[in-house]
Amino acid sequence: MNTFEQLQKARKEHYAIGAFNAANIETLKAVVNSAVKLRSPVIIEASEGEADYIGKKQISSLVRIYKVEHNIPVILNLDHAASFDACKDAIEAGFDYVHIDGSKLPYEENLRITKEVATYAHQHNVMVEGEMDHIQGSSADHTNEDPGSYQKASQYTDPQKALDFVSQTGVDVFASFVGNLHGLYADEIHLKLDILEQIKKLLPDTYLSLHGGSGIVDDDVRKAIKMGIVKVNVNSEMRIAFKTALQKALNESDEVAIYKLTPPAIEAVQKVVEKKIMLFGSNDRHDLKNTAFLPIL
């Protein structure tokens, strides 16, 4: 089943595929373990920084090996790429999906670069996500901050403008700003579901992506999926879980063998991923053909 078919299945069956950032081999293992255990499709994604750290060809090869070895449906995505060249490099390295983020550019320039990426990607059967309005926040720890300070109504996605953006660029997936934020905050985040509903009505054939999946109220996530969200991004919770578990392991042990220190971090991240998979409803959507669950710690 290719990338398009996986998202089509998610939309038809009203679940979302979690898009989980893999910053290193440990977080990659945590996502794969979760996918196998819960028989779920997953999107493994890497930002430009993460992809450069691991290596685009290297992460592509690792994902391909895990897909074959564990018989799991995995989509590999370059997350929030800022340029055509970054997307081109990822496509040439074997990525299945690229997210071109020109939201900080003037609108006309965003249209131009996004269309350029979409044209090139489609020539290689690669799916493209576009972003029109910059989604606020970051994957840093914002737990002492009020999310309201980042949620400006004037910056929310205009549904009519979203229609223009998709029509002119030809993207397959659209990421909107409807109150969702990157990062974790002092309070849980509520979505502007009325705006999302309008976007869905105007873009019935476009797949919809929800960024900032770490801090949104669970019930709003479920409602968004019912409205047509097929992809939910998660990163901040994974990073915080990894750091907390690794710090604890380092503080409590004199061990110096790195591979003996990282399993608690892998397990902590896996717990986050499993919880999100269950929330998104993507568990038990894939027949592993009796593949045994063997954690790759």
GROMACS .gro file of N, CA and C in nm, residues 113-262:
model
  450
  113ILE      N    1   0.729   2.848  -0.448
  113ILE     CA    2   0.817   2.741  -0.405
  113ILE      C    3   0.739   2.613  -0.376
  114THR      N    4   0.618   2.627  -0.321
  114THR     CA    5   0.537   2.509  -0.291
  114THR      C    6   0.495   2.439  -0.420
  115LYS      N    7   0.456   2.516  -0.520
  115LYS     CA    8   0.419   2.457  -0.649
  115LYS      C    9   0.539   2.389  -0.713
  116GLU      N   10   0.655   2.449  -0.701
  116GLU     CA   11   0.777   2.390  -0.757
  116GLU      C   12   0.807   2.255  -0.692
  117VAL      N   13   0.793   2.249  -0.560
  117VAL     CA   14   0.815   2.124  -0.489
  117VAL      C   15   0.711   2.020  -0.528
  118ALA      N   16   0.584   2.062  -0.535
  118ALA     CA   17   0.477   1.969  -0.569
  118ALA      C   18   0.497   1.910  -0.708
  119THR      N   19   0.535   1.993  -0.802
  119THR     CA   20   0.557   1.945  -0.939
  119THR      C   21   0.669   1.842  -0.943
  120TYR      N   22   0.779   1.872  -0.876
  120TYR     CA   23   0.893   1.779  -0.876
  120TYR      C   24   0.858   1.651  -0.801
  121ALA      N   25   0.795   1.665  -0.686
  121ALA     CA   26   0.761   1.548  -0.605
  121ALA      C   27   0.667   1.454  -0.678
  122HIS      N   28   0.567   1.510  -0.743
  122HIS     CA   29   0.469   1.426  -0.812
  122HIS      C   30   0.531   1.350  -0.929
  123GLN      N   31   0.636   1.405  -0.986
  123GLN     CA   32   0.708   1.334  -1.092
  123GLN      C   33   0.777   1.209  -1.037
  124HIS      N   34   0.796   1.206  -0.904
  124HIS     CA   35   0.863   1.092  -0.840
  124HIS      C   36   0.767   1.016  -0.748
  125ASN      N   37   0.637   1.038  -0.765
  125ASN     CA   38   0.534   0.969  -0.686
  125ASN      C   39   0.550   0.992  -0.536
  126VAL      N   40   0.590   1.112  -0.501
  126VAL     CA   41   0.606   1.151  -0.361
  126VAL      C   42   0.497   1.249  -0.323
  127MET      N   43   0.440   1.230  -0.205
  127MET     CA   44   0.331   1.314  -0.158
  127MET      C   45   0.385   1.444  -0.100
  128VAL      N   46   0.307   1.552  -0.114
  128VAL     CA   47   0.352   1.684  -0.069
  128VAL      C   48   0.251   1.749   0.024
  129GLU      N   49   0.303   1.803   0.134
  129GLU     CA   50   0.222   1.881   0.227
  129GLU      C   51   0.267   2.026   0.220
  130GLY      N   52   0.170   2.117   0.221
  130GLY     CA   53   0.201   2.259   0.218
  130GLY      C   54   0.144   2.330   0.339
  131GLU      N   55   0.203   2.444   0.371
  131GLU     CA   56   0.162   2.522   0.488
  131GLU      C   57   0.155   2.669   0.450
  132MET      N   58   0.041   2.729   0.474
  132MET     CA   59   0.019   2.868   0.433
  132MET      C   60   0.040   2.966   0.548
  133ASP      N   61  -0.011   2.930   0.666
  133ASP     CA   62  -0.002   3.017   0.783
  133ASP      C   63   0.094   2.955   0.884
  134HIS      N   64   0.190   3.033   0.928
  134HIS     CA   65   0.291   2.980   1.019
  134HIS      C   66   0.228   2.931   1.149
  135ILE      N   67   0.249   2.804   1.180
  135ILE     CA   68   0.197   2.746   1.304
  135ILE      C   69   0.291   2.786   1.417
  136GLN      N   70   0.236   2.856   1.514
  136GLN     CA   71   0.317   2.919   1.618
  136GLN      C   72   0.375   2.817   1.716
  137GLY      N   73   0.468   2.867   1.800
  137GLY     CA   74   0.530   2.784   1.902
  137GLY      C   75   0.652   2.711   1.849
  138SER      N   76   0.699   2.615   1.927
  138SER     CA   77   0.813   2.533   1.888
  138SER      C   78   0.806   2.404   1.968
  139SER      N   79   0.892   2.308   1.935
  139SER     CA   80   0.891   2.181   2.007
  139SER      C   81   0.971   2.188   2.137
  140ALA      N   82   1.007   2.309   2.178
  140ALA     CA   83   1.074   2.327   2.307
  140ALA      C   84   0.972   2.312   2.421
  141ASP      N   85   1.019   2.318   2.543
  141ASP     CA   86   0.932   2.306   2.660
  141ASP      C   87   0.874   2.443   2.694
  142HIS      N   88   0.743   2.459   2.672
  142HIS     CA   89   0.674   2.585   2.702
  142HIS      C   90   0.579   2.567   2.820
  143THR      N   91   0.607   2.472   2.908
  143THR     CA   92   0.510   2.435   3.011
  143THR      C   93   0.485   2.545   3.115
  144ASN      N   94   0.563   2.650   3.113
  144ASN     CA   95   0.537   2.762   3.204
  144ASN      C   96   0.471   2.879   3.132
  145GLU      N   97   0.431   2.857   3.006
  145GLU     CA   98   0.373   2.965   2.927
  145GLU      C   99   0.226   2.940   2.898
  146ASP      N  100   0.153   3.048   2.882
  146ASP     CA  101   0.011   3.043   2.848
  146ASP      C  102  -0.003   3.026   2.697
  147PRO      N  103  -0.071   2.921   2.650
  147PRO     CA  104  -0.084   2.903   2.505
  147PRO      C  105  -0.157   3.018   2.437
  148GLY      N  106  -0.242   3.087   2.513
  148GLY     CA  107  -0.318   3.198   2.455
  148GLY      C  108  -0.230   3.309   2.400
  149SER      N  109  -0.109   3.321   2.453
  149SER     CA  110  -0.020   3.426   2.406
  149SER      C  111   0.030   3.400   2.264
  150TYR      N  112   0.014   3.275   2.217
  150TYR     CA  113   0.056   3.239   2.082
  150TYR      C  114  -0.062   3.225   1.985
  151GLN      N  115  -0.182   3.225   2.040
  151GLN     CA  116  -0.301   3.201   1.958
  151GLN      C  117  -0.368   3.333   1.923
  152LYS      N  118  -0.330   3.389   1.811
  152LYS     CA  119  -0.386   3.515   1.764
  152LYS      C  120  -0.487   3.487   1.654
  153ALA      N  121  -0.611   3.528   1.678
  153ALA     CA  122  -0.718   3.500   1.582
  153ALA      C  123  -0.687   3.554   1.443
  154SER      N  124  -0.615   3.664   1.438
  154SER     CA  125  -0.582   3.725   1.309
  154SER      C  126  -0.487   3.639   1.227
  155GLN      N  127  -0.420   3.544   1.293
  155GLN     CA  128  -0.324   3.458   1.224
  155GLN      C  129  -0.382   3.323   1.185
  156TYR      N  130  -0.506   3.295   1.227
  156TYR     CA  131  -0.567   3.167   1.194
  156TYR      C  132  -0.590   3.156   1.043
  157THR      N  133  -0.595   3.035   0.996
  157THR     CA  134  -0.612   3.011   0.852
  157THR      C  135  -0.748   3.060   0.803
  158ASP      N  136  -0.743   3.134   0.694
  158ASP     CA  137  -0.864   3.178   0.625
  158ASP      C  138  -0.904   3.066   0.528
  159PRO      N  139  -1.020   3.003   0.546
  159PRO     CA  140  -1.059   2.891   0.460
  159PRO      C  141  -1.059   2.924   0.310
  160GLN      N  142  -1.105   3.043   0.275
  160GLN     CA  143  -1.107   3.080   0.133
  160GLN      C  144  -0.966   3.093   0.077
  161LYS      N  145  -0.877   3.146   0.158
  161LYS     CA  146  -0.738   3.159   0.115
  161LYS      C  147  -0.672   3.021   0.106
  162ALA      N  148  -0.714   2.930   0.194
  162ALA     CA  149  -0.662   2.793   0.189
  162ALA      C  150  -0.701   2.727   0.057
  163LEU      N  151  -0.822   2.752   0.013
  163LEU     CA  152  -0.868   2.699  -0.116
  163LEU      C  153  -0.782   2.752  -0.230
  164ASP      N  154  -0.751   2.880  -0.226
  164ASP     CA  155  -0.666   2.941  -0.328
  164ASP      C  156  -0.526   2.880  -0.325
  165PHE      N  157  -0.474   2.861  -0.205
  165PHE     CA  158  -0.339   2.806  -0.188
  165PHE      C  159  -0.329   2.666  -0.247
  166VAL      N  160  -0.423   2.582  -0.212
  166VAL     CA  161  -0.421   2.443  -0.260
  166VAL      C  162  -0.443   2.439  -0.412
  167SER      N  163  -0.534   2.521  -0.460
  167SER     CA  164  -0.563   2.523  -0.604
  167SER      C  165  -0.442   2.565  -0.686
  168GLN      N  166  -0.367   2.662  -0.634
  168GLN     CA  167  -0.253   2.714  -0.710
  168GLN      C  168  -0.127   2.629  -0.696
  169THR      N  169  -0.113   2.557  -0.587
  169THR     CA  170   0.011   2.482  -0.564
  169THR      C  171   0.000   2.334  -0.600
  170GLY      N  172  -0.119   2.277  -0.589
  170GLY     CA  173  -0.135   2.135  -0.618
  170GLY      C  174  -0.087   2.042  -0.509
  171VAL      N  175  -0.078   2.091  -0.385
  171VAL     CA  176  -0.035   2.004  -0.276
  171VAL      C  177  -0.141   1.898  -0.248
  172ASP      N  178  -0.097   1.787  -0.193
  172ASP     CA  179  -0.187   1.676  -0.160
  172ASP      C  180  -0.244   1.689  -0.019
  173VAL      N  181  -0.164   1.752   0.068
  173VAL     CA  182  -0.198   1.763   0.210
  173VAL      C  183  -0.184   1.909   0.252
  174PHE      N  184  -0.277   1.956   0.333
  174PHE     CA  185  -0.274   2.095   0.376
  174PHE      C  186  -0.267   2.102   0.528
  175ALA      N  187  -0.173   2.182   0.579
  175ALA     CA  188  -0.157   2.204   0.722
  175ALA      C  189  -0.212   2.341   0.758
  176SER      N  190  -0.311   2.345   0.845
  176SER     CA  191  -0.373   2.473   0.881
  176SER      C  192  -0.335   2.513   1.024
  177PHE      N  193  -0.355   2.641   1.051
  177PHE     CA  194  -0.337   2.693   1.187
  177PHE      C  195  -0.475   2.726   1.241
  178VAL      N  196  -0.525   2.641   1.329
  178VAL     CA  197  -0.659   2.657   1.384
  178VAL      C  198  -0.653   2.653   1.538
  179GLY      N  199  -0.550   2.718   1.591
  179GLY     CA  200  -0.531   2.720   1.736
  179GLY      C  201  -0.427   2.621   1.783
  180ASN      N  202  -0.390   2.526   1.698
  180ASN     CA  203  -0.287   2.428   1.732
  180ASN      C  204  -0.151   2.496   1.742
  181LEU      N  205  -0.069   2.449   1.833
  181LEU     CA  206   0.063   2.508   1.855
  181LEU      C  207   0.168   2.400   1.865
  182HIS      N  208   0.287   2.431   1.819
  182HIS     CA  209   0.400   2.343   1.844
  182HIS      C  210   0.442   2.358   1.990
  183GLY      N  211   0.459   2.246   2.060
  183GLY     CA  212   0.509   2.252   2.197
  183GLY      C  213   0.405   2.218   2.301
  184LEU      N  214   0.452   2.205   2.426
  184LEU     CA  215   0.367   2.181   2.542
  184LEU      C  216   0.360   2.308   2.625
  185TYR      N  217   0.239   2.339   2.677
  185TYR     CA  218   0.216   2.465   2.747
  185TYR      C  219   0.155   2.442   2.885
  186ALA      N  220   0.137   2.550   2.959
  186ALA     CA  221   0.083   2.540   3.095
  186ALA      C  222  -0.058   2.483   3.095
  187ASP      N  223  -0.134   2.514   2.991
  187ASP     CA  224  -0.271   2.461   2.977
  187ASP      C  225  -0.283   2.385   2.846
  188GLU      N  226  -0.377   2.291   2.843
  188GLU     CA  227  -0.401   2.219   2.719
  188GLU      C  228  -0.460   2.313   2.614
  189ILE      N  229  -0.440   2.276   2.490
  189ILE     CA  230  -0.479   2.362   2.378
  189ILE      C  231  -0.613   2.318   2.322
  190HIS      N  232  -0.699   2.415   2.296
  190HIS     CA  233  -0.827   2.389   2.230
  190HIS      C  234  -0.821   2.440   2.086
  191LEU      N  235  -0.879   2.363   1.996
  191LEU     CA  236  -0.879   2.398   1.855
  191LEU      C  237  -1.000   2.481   1.816
  192LYS      N  238  -0.985   2.557   1.711
  192LYS     CA  239  -1.098   2.629   1.651
  192LYS      C  240  -1.160   2.535   1.547
  193LEU      N  241  -1.243   2.446   1.597
  193LEU     CA  242  -1.298   2.341   1.511
  193LEU      C  243  -1.393   2.395   1.405
  194ASP      N  244  -1.452   2.511   1.431
  194ASP     CA  245  -1.540   2.570   1.331
  194ASP      C  246  -1.462   2.611   1.206
  195ILE      N  247  -1.339   2.660   1.227
  195ILE     CA  248  -1.254   2.697   1.112
  195ILE      C  249  -1.213   2.571   1.037
  196LEU      N  250  -1.176   2.467   1.111
  196LEU     CA  251  -1.137   2.341   1.048
  196LEU      C  252  -1.251   2.284   0.965
  197GLU      N  253  -1.372   2.295   1.017
  197GLU     CA  254  -1.489   2.244   0.945
  197GLU      C  255  -1.509   2.319   0.813
  198GLN      N  256  -1.488   2.450   0.815
  198GLN     CA  257  -1.501   2.529   0.693
  198GLN      C  258  -1.394   2.490   0.591
  199ILE      N  259  -1.272   2.467   0.640
  199ILE     CA  260  -1.162   2.427   0.551
  199ILE      C  261  -1.195   2.294   0.485
  200LYS      N  262  -1.245   2.201   0.562
  200LYS     CA  263  -1.279   2.069   0.509
  200LYS      C  264  -1.387   2.079   0.402
  201LYS      N  265  -1.485   2.164   0.422
  201LYS     CA  266  -1.593   2.179   0.324
  201LYS      C  267  -1.541   2.235   0.192
  202LEU      N  268  -1.445   2.326   0.201
  202LEU     CA  269  -1.390   2.387   0.080
  202LEU      C  270  -1.284   2.299   0.013
  203LEU      N  271  -1.225   2.208   0.091
  203LEU     CA  272  -1.119   2.121   0.038
  203LEU      C  273  -1.154   1.974   0.063
  204PRO      N  274  -1.263   1.926   0.007
  204PRO     CA  275  -1.308   1.789   0.036
  204PRO      C  276  -1.214   1.681  -0.015
  205ASP      N  277  -1.133   1.713  -0.116
  205ASP     CA  278  -1.045   1.612  -0.175
  205ASP      C  279  -0.900   1.625  -0.129
  206THR      N  280  -0.873   1.721  -0.042
  206THR     CA  281  -0.738   1.743   0.007
  206THR      C  282  -0.723   1.680   0.145
  207TYR      N  283  -0.614   1.609   0.165
  207TYR     CA  284  -0.588   1.550   0.297
  207TYR      C  285  -0.547   1.662   0.393
  208LEU      N  286  -0.591   1.651   0.517
  208LEU     CA  287  -0.564   1.755   0.616
  208LEU      C  288  -0.472   1.705   0.726
  209SER      N  289  -0.375   1.788   0.759
  209SER     CA  290  -0.273   1.755   0.859
  209SER      C  291  -0.287   1.846   0.979
  210LEU      N  292  -0.265   1.791   1.098
  210LEU     CA  293  -0.274   1.868   1.222
  210LEU      C  294  -0.138   1.866   1.292
  211HIS      N  295  -0.075   1.982   1.299
  211HIS     CA  296   0.053   1.993   1.369
  211HIS      C  297   0.028   2.028   1.516
  212GLY      N  298   0.130   2.006   1.599
  212GLY     CA  299   0.117   2.038   1.740
  212GLY      C  300   0.036   1.938   1.818
  213GLY      N  301   0.047   1.810   1.781
  213GLY     CA  302  -0.035   1.707   1.844
  213GLY      C  303   0.002   1.674   1.987
  214SER      N  304   0.107   1.735   2.040
  214SER     CA  305   0.148   1.703   2.176
  214SER      C  306   0.060   1.766   2.283
  215GLY      N  307   0.010   1.886   2.259
  215GLY     CA  308  -0.056   1.958   2.367
  215GLY      C  309  -0.204   1.983   2.353
  216ILE      N  310  -0.267   1.923   2.252
  216ILE     CA  311  -0.408   1.948   2.225
  216ILE      C  312  -0.496   1.859   2.313
  217VAL      N  313  -0.607   1.914   2.360
  217VAL     CA  314  -0.704   1.837   2.437
  217VAL      C  315  -0.747   1.714   2.356
  218ASP      N  316  -0.746   1.598   2.420
  218ASP     CA  317  -0.776   1.473   2.350
  218ASP      C  318  -0.909   1.477   2.275
  219ASP      N  319  -1.010   1.533   2.338
  219ASP     CA  320  -1.142   1.534   2.275
  219ASP      C  321  -1.142   1.617   2.147
  220ASP      N  322  -1.065   1.724   2.146
  220ASP     CA  323  -1.055   1.805   2.024
  220ASP      C  324  -0.983   1.730   1.914
  221VAL      N  325  -0.884   1.650   1.952
  221VAL     CA  326  -0.814   1.568   1.853
  221VAL      C  327  -0.911   1.468   1.790
  222ARG      N  328  -0.990   1.404   1.873
  222ARG     CA  329  -1.088   1.307   1.821
  222ARG      C  330  -1.188   1.375   1.726
  223LYS      N  331  -1.235   1.492   1.765
  223LYS     CA  332  -1.331   1.564   1.681
  223LYS      C  333  -1.267   1.607   1.549
  224ALA      N  334  -1.141   1.649   1.556
  224ALA     CA  335  -1.070   1.691   1.435
  224ALA      C  336  -1.054   1.574   1.338
  225ILE      N  337  -1.027   1.457   1.393
  225ILE     CA  338  -1.013   1.337   1.309
  225ILE      C  339  -1.147   1.303   1.243
  226LYS      N  340  -1.255   1.315   1.317
  226LYS     CA  341  -1.387   1.291   1.260
  226LYS      C  342  -1.418   1.389   1.148
  227MET      N  343  -1.362   1.509   1.158
  227MET     CA  344  -1.384   1.612   1.056
  227MET      C  345  -1.298   1.590   0.932
  228GLY      N  346  -1.198   1.502   0.942
  228GLY     CA  347  -1.118   1.473   0.823
  228GLY      C  348  -0.968   1.482   0.839
  229ILE      N  349  -0.919   1.512   0.958
  229ILE     CA  350  -0.773   1.509   0.980
  229ILE      C  351  -0.724   1.365   0.964
  230VAL      N  352  -0.619   1.346   0.882
  230VAL     CA  353  -0.566   1.211   0.860
  230VAL      C  354  -0.421   1.196   0.908
  231LYS      N  355  -0.360   1.305   0.952
  231LYS     CA  356  -0.221   1.302   0.997
  231LYS      C  357  -0.207   1.397   1.115
  232VAL      N  358  -0.148   1.347   1.224
  232VAL     CA  359  -0.126   1.431   1.342
  232VAL      C  360   0.021   1.423   1.381
  233ASN      N  361   0.085   1.539   1.389
  233ASN     CA  362   0.227   1.545   1.423
  233ASN      C  363   0.250   1.545   1.573
  234VAL      N  364   0.351   1.469   1.616
  234VAL     CA  365   0.388   1.462   1.757
  234VAL      C  366   0.540   1.467   1.768
  235ASN      N  367   0.589   1.557   1.853
  235ASN     CA  368   0.734   1.565   1.873
  235ASN      C  369   0.770   1.605   2.016
  236SER      N  370   0.710   1.713   2.066
  236SER     CA  371   0.752   1.768   2.195
  236SER      C  372   0.744   1.666   2.309
  237GLU      N  373   0.634   1.594   2.318
  237GLU     CA  374   0.619   1.495   2.425
  237GLU      C  375   0.726   1.387   2.416
  238MET      N  376   0.761   1.351   2.294
  238MET     CA  377   0.865   1.250   2.275
  238MET      C  378   1.001   1.301   2.323
  239ARG      N  379   1.031   1.425   2.288
  239ARG     CA  380   1.160   1.483   2.328
  239ARG      C  381   1.172   1.494   2.479
  240ILE      N  382   1.066   1.541   2.542
  240ILE     CA  383   1.069   1.558   2.687
  240ILE      C  384   1.078   1.423   2.757
  241ALA      N  385   1.004   1.324   2.707
  241ALA     CA  386   1.009   1.189   2.765
  241ALA      C  387   1.149   1.131   2.752
  242PHE      N  388   1.210   1.150   2.636
  242PHE     CA  389   1.345   1.098   2.612
  242PHE      C  390   1.445   1.162   2.708
  243LYS      N  391   1.442   1.294   2.716
  243LYS     CA  392   1.537   1.366   2.800
  243LYS      C  393   1.521   1.329   2.947
  244THR      N  394   1.397   1.325   2.994
  244THR     CA  395   1.370   1.295   3.136
  244THR      C  396   1.419   1.155   3.173
  245ALA      N  397   1.389   1.057   3.088
  245ALA     CA  398   1.428   0.919   3.117
  245ALA      C  399   1.579   0.901   3.109
  246LEU      N  400   1.641   0.966   3.012
  246LEU     CA  401   1.786   0.953   2.998
  246LEU      C  402   1.859   1.019   3.114
  247GLN      N  403   1.811   1.137   3.156
  247GLN     CA  404   1.872   1.204   3.270
  247GLN      C  405   1.863   1.118   3.396
  248LYS      N  406   1.749   1.055   3.415
  248LYS     CA  407   1.729   0.968   3.532
  248LYS      C  408   1.826   0.850   3.526
  249ALA      N  409   1.840   0.790   3.409
  249ALA     CA  410   1.932   0.676   3.394
  249ALA      C  411   2.076   0.717   3.421
  250LEU      N  412   2.113   0.833   3.374
  250LEU     CA  413   2.250   0.882   3.395
  250LEU      C  414   2.275   0.914   3.543
  251ASN      N  415   2.175   0.972   3.608
  251ASN     CA  416   2.191   1.010   3.748
  251ASN      C  417   2.196   0.890   3.842
  252GLU      N  418   2.131   0.781   3.801
  252GLU     CA  419   2.118   0.666   3.890
  252GLU      C  420   2.218   0.554   3.861
  253SER      N  421   2.306   0.575   3.765
  253SER     CA  422   2.397   0.466   3.727
  253SER      C  423   2.537   0.517   3.700
  254ASP      N  424   2.634   0.430   3.727
  254ASP     CA  425   2.773   0.459   3.693
  254ASP      C  426   2.811   0.397   3.559
  255GLU      N  427   2.711   0.341   3.492
  255GLU     CA  428   2.734   0.275   3.364
  255GLU      C  429   2.788   0.374   3.261
  256VAL      N  430   2.880   0.327   3.177
  256VAL     CA  431   2.934   0.413   3.071
  256VAL      C  432   2.904   0.358   2.932
  257ALA      N  433   2.855   0.235   2.924
  257ALA     CA  434   2.819   0.178   2.794
  257ALA      C  435   2.688   0.243   2.748
  258ILE      N  436   2.695   0.319   2.641
  258ILE     CA  437   2.580   0.398   2.598
  258ILE      C  438   2.458   0.312   2.571
  259TYR      N  439   2.478   0.197   2.506
  259TYR     CA  440   2.363   0.115   2.469
  259TYR      C  441   2.292   0.057   2.591
  260LYS      N  442   2.358   0.059   2.707
  260LYS     CA  443   2.294   0.012   2.830
  260LYS      C  444   2.219   0.125   2.902
  261LEU      N  445   2.246   0.248   2.863
  261LEU     CA  446   2.182   0.363   2.926
  261LEU      C  447   2.056   0.409   2.854
  262THR      N  448   2.047   0.378   2.725
  262THR     CA  449   1.936   0.433   2.645
  262THR      C  450   1.804   0.355   2.649
   0.00000   0.00000   0.00000
